[in-house]
CSV table of C-alpha atoms in Angstrom, one decimal:
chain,number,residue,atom,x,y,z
A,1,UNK,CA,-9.6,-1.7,-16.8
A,2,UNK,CA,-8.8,1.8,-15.6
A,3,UNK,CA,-8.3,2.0,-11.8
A,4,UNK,CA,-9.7,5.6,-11.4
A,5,UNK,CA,-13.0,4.4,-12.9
A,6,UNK,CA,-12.8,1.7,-10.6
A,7,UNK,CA,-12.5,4.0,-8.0
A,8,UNK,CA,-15.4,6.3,-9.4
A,9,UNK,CA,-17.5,3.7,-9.0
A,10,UNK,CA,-17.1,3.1,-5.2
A,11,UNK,CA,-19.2,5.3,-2.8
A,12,UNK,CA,-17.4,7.1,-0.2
A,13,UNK,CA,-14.8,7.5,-2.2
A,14,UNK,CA,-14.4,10.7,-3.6
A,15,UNK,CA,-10.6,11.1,-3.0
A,16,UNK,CA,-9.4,9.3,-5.2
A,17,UNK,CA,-5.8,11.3,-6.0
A,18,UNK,CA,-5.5,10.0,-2.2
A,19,UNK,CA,-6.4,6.8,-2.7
A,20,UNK,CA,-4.7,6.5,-6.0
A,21,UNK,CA,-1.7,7.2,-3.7
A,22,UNK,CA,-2.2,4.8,-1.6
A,23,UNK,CA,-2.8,1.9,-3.7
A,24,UNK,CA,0.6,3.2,-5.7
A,25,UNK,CA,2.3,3.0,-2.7
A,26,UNK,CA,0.9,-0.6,-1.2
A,27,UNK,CA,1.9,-1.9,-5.3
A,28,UNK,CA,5.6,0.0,-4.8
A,29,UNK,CA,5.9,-1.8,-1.5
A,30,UNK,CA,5.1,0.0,1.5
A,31,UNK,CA,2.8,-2.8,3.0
A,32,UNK,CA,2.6,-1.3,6.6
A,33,UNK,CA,0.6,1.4,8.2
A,34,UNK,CA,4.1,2.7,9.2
A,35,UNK,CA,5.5,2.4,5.6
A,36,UNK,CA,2.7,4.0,4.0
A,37,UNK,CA,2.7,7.1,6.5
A,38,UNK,CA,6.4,7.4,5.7
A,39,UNK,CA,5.6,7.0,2.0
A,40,UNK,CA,2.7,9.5,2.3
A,41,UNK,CA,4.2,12.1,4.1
A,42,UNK,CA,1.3,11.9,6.4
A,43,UNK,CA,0.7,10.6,9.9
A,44,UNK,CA,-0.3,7.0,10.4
A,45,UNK,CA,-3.6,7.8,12.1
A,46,UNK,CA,-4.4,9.6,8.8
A,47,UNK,CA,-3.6,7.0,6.4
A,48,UNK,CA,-6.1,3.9,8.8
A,49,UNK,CA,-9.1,5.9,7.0
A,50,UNK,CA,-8.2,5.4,3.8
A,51,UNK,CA,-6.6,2.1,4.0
A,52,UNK,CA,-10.0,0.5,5.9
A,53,UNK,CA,-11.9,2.1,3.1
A,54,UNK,CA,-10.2,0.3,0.8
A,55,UNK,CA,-10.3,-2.9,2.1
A,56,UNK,CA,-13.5,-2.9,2.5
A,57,UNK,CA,-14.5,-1.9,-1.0
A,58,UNK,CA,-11.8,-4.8,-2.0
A,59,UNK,CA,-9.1,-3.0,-3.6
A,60,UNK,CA,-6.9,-4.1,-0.6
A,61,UNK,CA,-6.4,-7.4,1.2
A,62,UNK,CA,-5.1,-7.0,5.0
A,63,UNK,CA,-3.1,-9.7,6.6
A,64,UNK,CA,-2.7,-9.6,10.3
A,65,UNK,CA,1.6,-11.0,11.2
A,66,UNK,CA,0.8,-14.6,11.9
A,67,UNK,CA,3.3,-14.5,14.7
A,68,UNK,CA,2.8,-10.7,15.9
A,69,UNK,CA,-0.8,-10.1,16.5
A,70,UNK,CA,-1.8,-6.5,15.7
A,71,UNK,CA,0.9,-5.5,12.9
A,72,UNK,CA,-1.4,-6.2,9.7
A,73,UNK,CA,0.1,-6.4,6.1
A,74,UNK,CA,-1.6,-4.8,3.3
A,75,UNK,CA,-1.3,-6.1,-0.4
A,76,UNK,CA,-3.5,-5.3,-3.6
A,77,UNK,CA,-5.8,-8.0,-4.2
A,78,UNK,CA,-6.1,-7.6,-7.9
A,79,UNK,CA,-3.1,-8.4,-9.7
A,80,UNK,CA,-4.0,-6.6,-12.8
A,81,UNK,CA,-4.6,-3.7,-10.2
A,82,UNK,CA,-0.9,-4.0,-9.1
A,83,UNK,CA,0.0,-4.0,-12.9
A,84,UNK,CA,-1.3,-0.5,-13.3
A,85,UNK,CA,-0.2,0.7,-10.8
A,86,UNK,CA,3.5,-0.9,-11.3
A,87,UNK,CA,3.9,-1.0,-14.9
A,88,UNK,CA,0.9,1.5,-16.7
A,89,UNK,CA,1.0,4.6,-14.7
A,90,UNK,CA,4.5,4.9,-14.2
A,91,UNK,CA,4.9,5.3,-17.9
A,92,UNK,CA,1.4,6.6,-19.3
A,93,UNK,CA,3.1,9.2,-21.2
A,94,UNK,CA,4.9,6.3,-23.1
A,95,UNK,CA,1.8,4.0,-24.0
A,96,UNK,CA,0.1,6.7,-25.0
A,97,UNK,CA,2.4,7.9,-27.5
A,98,UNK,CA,2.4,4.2,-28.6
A,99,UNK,CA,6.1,3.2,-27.3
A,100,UNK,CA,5.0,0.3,-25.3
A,101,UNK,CA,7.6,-1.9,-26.1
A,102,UNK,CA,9.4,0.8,-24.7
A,103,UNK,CA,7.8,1.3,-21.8
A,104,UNK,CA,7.0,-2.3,-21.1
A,105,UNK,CA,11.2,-2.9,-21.4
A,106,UNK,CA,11.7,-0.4,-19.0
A,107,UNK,CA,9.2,-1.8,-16.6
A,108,UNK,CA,10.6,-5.4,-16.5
A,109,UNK,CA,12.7,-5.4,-13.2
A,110,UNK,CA,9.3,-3.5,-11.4
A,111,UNK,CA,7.0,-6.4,-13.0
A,112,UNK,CA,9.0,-9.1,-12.0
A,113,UNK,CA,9.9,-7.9,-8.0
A,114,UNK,CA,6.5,-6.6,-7.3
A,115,UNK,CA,4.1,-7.8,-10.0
A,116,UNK,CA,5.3,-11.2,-10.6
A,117,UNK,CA,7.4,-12.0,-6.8
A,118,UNK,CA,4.1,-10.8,-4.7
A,119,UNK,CA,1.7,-13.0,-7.0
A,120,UNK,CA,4.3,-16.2,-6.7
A,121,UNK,CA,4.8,-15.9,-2.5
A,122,UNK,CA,0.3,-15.8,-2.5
A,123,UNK,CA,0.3,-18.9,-4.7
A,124,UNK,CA,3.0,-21.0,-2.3
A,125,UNK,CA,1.3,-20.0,0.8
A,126,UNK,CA,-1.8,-21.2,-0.6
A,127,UNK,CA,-0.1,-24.5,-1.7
A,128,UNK,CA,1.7,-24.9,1.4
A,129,UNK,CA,-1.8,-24.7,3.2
A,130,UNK,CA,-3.1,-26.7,0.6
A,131,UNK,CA,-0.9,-29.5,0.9
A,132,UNK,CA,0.1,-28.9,4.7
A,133,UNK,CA,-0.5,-32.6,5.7
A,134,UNK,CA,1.3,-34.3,2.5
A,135,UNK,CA,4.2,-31.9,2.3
A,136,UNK,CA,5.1,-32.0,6.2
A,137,UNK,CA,3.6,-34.5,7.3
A,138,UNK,CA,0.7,-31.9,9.6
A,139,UNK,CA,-2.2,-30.1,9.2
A,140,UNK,CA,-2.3,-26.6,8.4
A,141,UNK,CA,-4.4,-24.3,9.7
A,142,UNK,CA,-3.3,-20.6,8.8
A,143,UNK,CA,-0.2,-19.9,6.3
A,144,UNK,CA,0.5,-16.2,6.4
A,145,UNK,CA,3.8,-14.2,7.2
A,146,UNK,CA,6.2,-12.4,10.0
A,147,UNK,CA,8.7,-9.8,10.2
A,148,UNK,CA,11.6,-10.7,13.1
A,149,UNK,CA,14.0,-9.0,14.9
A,150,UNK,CA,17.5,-9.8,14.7
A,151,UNK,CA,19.0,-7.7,17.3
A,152,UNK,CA,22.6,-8.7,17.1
A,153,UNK,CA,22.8,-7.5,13.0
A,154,UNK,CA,20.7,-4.4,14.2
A,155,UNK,CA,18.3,-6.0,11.0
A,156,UNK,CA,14.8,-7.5,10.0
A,157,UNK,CA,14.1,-10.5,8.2
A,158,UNK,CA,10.9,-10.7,6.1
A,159,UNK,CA,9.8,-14.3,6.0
A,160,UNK,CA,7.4,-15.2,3.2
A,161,UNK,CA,6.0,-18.7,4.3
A,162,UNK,CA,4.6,-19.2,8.0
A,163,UNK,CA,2.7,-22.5,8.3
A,164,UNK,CA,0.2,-23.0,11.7
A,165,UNK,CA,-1.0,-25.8,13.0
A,166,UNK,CA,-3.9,-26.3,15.0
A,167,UNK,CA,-2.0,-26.6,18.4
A,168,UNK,CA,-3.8,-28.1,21.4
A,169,UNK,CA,-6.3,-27.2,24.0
A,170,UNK,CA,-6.0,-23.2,24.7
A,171,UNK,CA,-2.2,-23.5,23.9
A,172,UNK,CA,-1.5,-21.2,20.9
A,173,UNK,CA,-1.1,-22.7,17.1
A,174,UNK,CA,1.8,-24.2,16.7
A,175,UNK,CA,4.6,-23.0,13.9
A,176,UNK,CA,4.7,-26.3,11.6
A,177,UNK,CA,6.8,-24.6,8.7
A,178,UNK,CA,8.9,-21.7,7.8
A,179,UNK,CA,10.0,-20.9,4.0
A,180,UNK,CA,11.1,-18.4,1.2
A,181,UNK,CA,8.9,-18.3,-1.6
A,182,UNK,CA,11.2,-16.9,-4.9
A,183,UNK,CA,11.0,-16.4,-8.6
A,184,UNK,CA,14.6,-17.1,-8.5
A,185,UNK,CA,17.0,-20.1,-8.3
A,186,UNK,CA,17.3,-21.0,-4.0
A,187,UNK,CA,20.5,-22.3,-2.9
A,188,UNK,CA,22.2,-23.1,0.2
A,189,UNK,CA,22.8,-19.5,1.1
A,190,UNK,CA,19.1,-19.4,1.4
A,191,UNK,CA,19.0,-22.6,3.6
A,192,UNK,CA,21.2,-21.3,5.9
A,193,UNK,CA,19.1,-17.9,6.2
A,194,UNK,CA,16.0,-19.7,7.0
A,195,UNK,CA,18.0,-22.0,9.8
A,196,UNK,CA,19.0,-19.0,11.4
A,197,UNK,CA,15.9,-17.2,11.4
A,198,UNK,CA,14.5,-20.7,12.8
A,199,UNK,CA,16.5,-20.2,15.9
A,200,UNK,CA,15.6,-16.8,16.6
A,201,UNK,CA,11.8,-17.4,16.0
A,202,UNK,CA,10.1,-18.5,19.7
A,203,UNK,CA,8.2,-21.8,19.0
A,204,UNK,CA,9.8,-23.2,15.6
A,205,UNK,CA,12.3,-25.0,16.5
A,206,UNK,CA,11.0,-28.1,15.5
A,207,UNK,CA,9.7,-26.3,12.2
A,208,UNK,CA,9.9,-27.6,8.9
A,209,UNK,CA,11.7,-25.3,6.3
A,210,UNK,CA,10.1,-24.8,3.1
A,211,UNK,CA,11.9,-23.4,-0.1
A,212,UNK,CA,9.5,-22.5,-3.0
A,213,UNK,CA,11.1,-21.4,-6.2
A,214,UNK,CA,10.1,-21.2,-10.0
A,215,UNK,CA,13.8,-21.2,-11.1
A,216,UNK,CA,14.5,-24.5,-9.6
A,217,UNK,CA,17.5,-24.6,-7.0
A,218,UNK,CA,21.1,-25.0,-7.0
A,219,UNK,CA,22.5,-28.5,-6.9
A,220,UNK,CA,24.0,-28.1,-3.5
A,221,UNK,CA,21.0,-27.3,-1.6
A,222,UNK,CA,18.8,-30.1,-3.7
A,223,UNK,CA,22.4,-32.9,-2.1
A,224,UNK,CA,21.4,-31.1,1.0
A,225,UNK,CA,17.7,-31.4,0.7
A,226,UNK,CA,17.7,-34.9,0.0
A,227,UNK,CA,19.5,-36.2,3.3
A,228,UNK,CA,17.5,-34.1,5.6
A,229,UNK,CA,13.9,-34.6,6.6
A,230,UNK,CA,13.0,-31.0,7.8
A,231,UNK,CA,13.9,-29.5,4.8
A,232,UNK,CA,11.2,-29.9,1.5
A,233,UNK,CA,11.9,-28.3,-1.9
A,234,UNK,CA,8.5,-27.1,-3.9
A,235,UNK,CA,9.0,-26.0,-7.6
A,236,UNK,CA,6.7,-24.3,-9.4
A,237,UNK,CA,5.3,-27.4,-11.1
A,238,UNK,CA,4.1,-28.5,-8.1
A,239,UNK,CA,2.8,-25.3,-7.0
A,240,UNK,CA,0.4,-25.0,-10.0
A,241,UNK,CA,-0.5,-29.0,-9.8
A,242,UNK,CA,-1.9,-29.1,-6.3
């Protein structure tokens, strides 16, 4: 599957160097109007067109912050999409000399941070929503994710799990669960991240915390785990049973 014949095919889309741009940049990580108008070299008002039109002719998912209304996320829906545009058109020079051990070598750290790692965080917000009511003992209404603040290390801290519940009356939803979702091994370092964040985030402070790894997790954090209730460990077993 060839992603400028995709494009080809869609009406209204007759840019497609531009949009071919676009979707590199989304698959390389700029998931944010702002990003992308950095990425681009173009202003973000320019950039709304051709990210709407995407969307809508489903190369494109957007995900509106679950915590900051109004600061949408966008993410390739196809994940053999994202692979050509990560791995194949990198290095088209290479498989089409027929060095694609070569070029699929070379492409290995890309697959796995934003091939693979994208692909894993969807699946474990899915489950997490999924299995809301076993897992933490509430329903789940909405699992998406938030950016916050943290003004006294002048940072940001992406957070890849943000489980809603259905809150009550005309209050808003209330945060049920915060997590990391990684291809690696989680310890306590990680733990200790998402307890701080926890603090800093208005309404979770009675959150659950939610690690999701396919690795598996260091024997520190899984002693931890084990004599705490707020804290539930998900592997990717379980990810793929539910």
């Amino acid at each position: 599957m060839q992603d400028e014949w995709l494009l080809g095919e869609q009406r209204g889309l007759e840019n497609r160097a531009l949009y071919l741009s676009v979707l590199a940049a989304v698959a390389g990580g700029s998931s944010t109007q702002s990003a992308l108008s950095n990425e681009l070299g173009r202003s973000q008002q320019s950039v709304l067109h051709p990210l709407d039109a995407l969307v809508r002719s489903g190369f494109l998912d957007k995900y509106d912050d679950v915590v900051r209304q109004r600061r949408p996320v966008y993410r390739i829906a196809d994940p053999i999409v994202r692979f050509h545009q990560v791995v194949r058109h990198p290095r088209v020079a290479l498989f089409e000399d027929r060095r694609g051990a070569e070029a699929w070598e070379d492409s290995q750290s890309n697959f796995k941070s934003l091939v693979l790692g994208p692909h894993f965080e969807q699946l474990a917000r899915e489950y997490v929503r999924r299995a809301g009511q076993t897992l933490i003992g509430a329903p789940i209404v909405t699992v998406g994710t938030t950016v916050i603040n943290d003004k006294d290390n002048r940072s940001t801290h992406e957070l890849d799990i943000v489980a809603l519940g259905p809150g009550t009356g005309t209050h808003r939803r209330t945060i049920e669960a915060i997590g990391e979702a990684k291809l690696r091994e989680l310890d306590v370092g990680d733990l200790s991240r998402l307890e701080r964040i926890r603090t800093m985030l208005t309404g979770a402070e009675h959150a659950r915390i939610v690690l999701v790894s396919a690795s598996g997790f260091a024997r520190g954090l899984v002693v931890d785990a084990a004599n705490r209730i707020d804290v539930h460990l998900v592997d990717i077993e379980d990810v793929y049973a539910n």
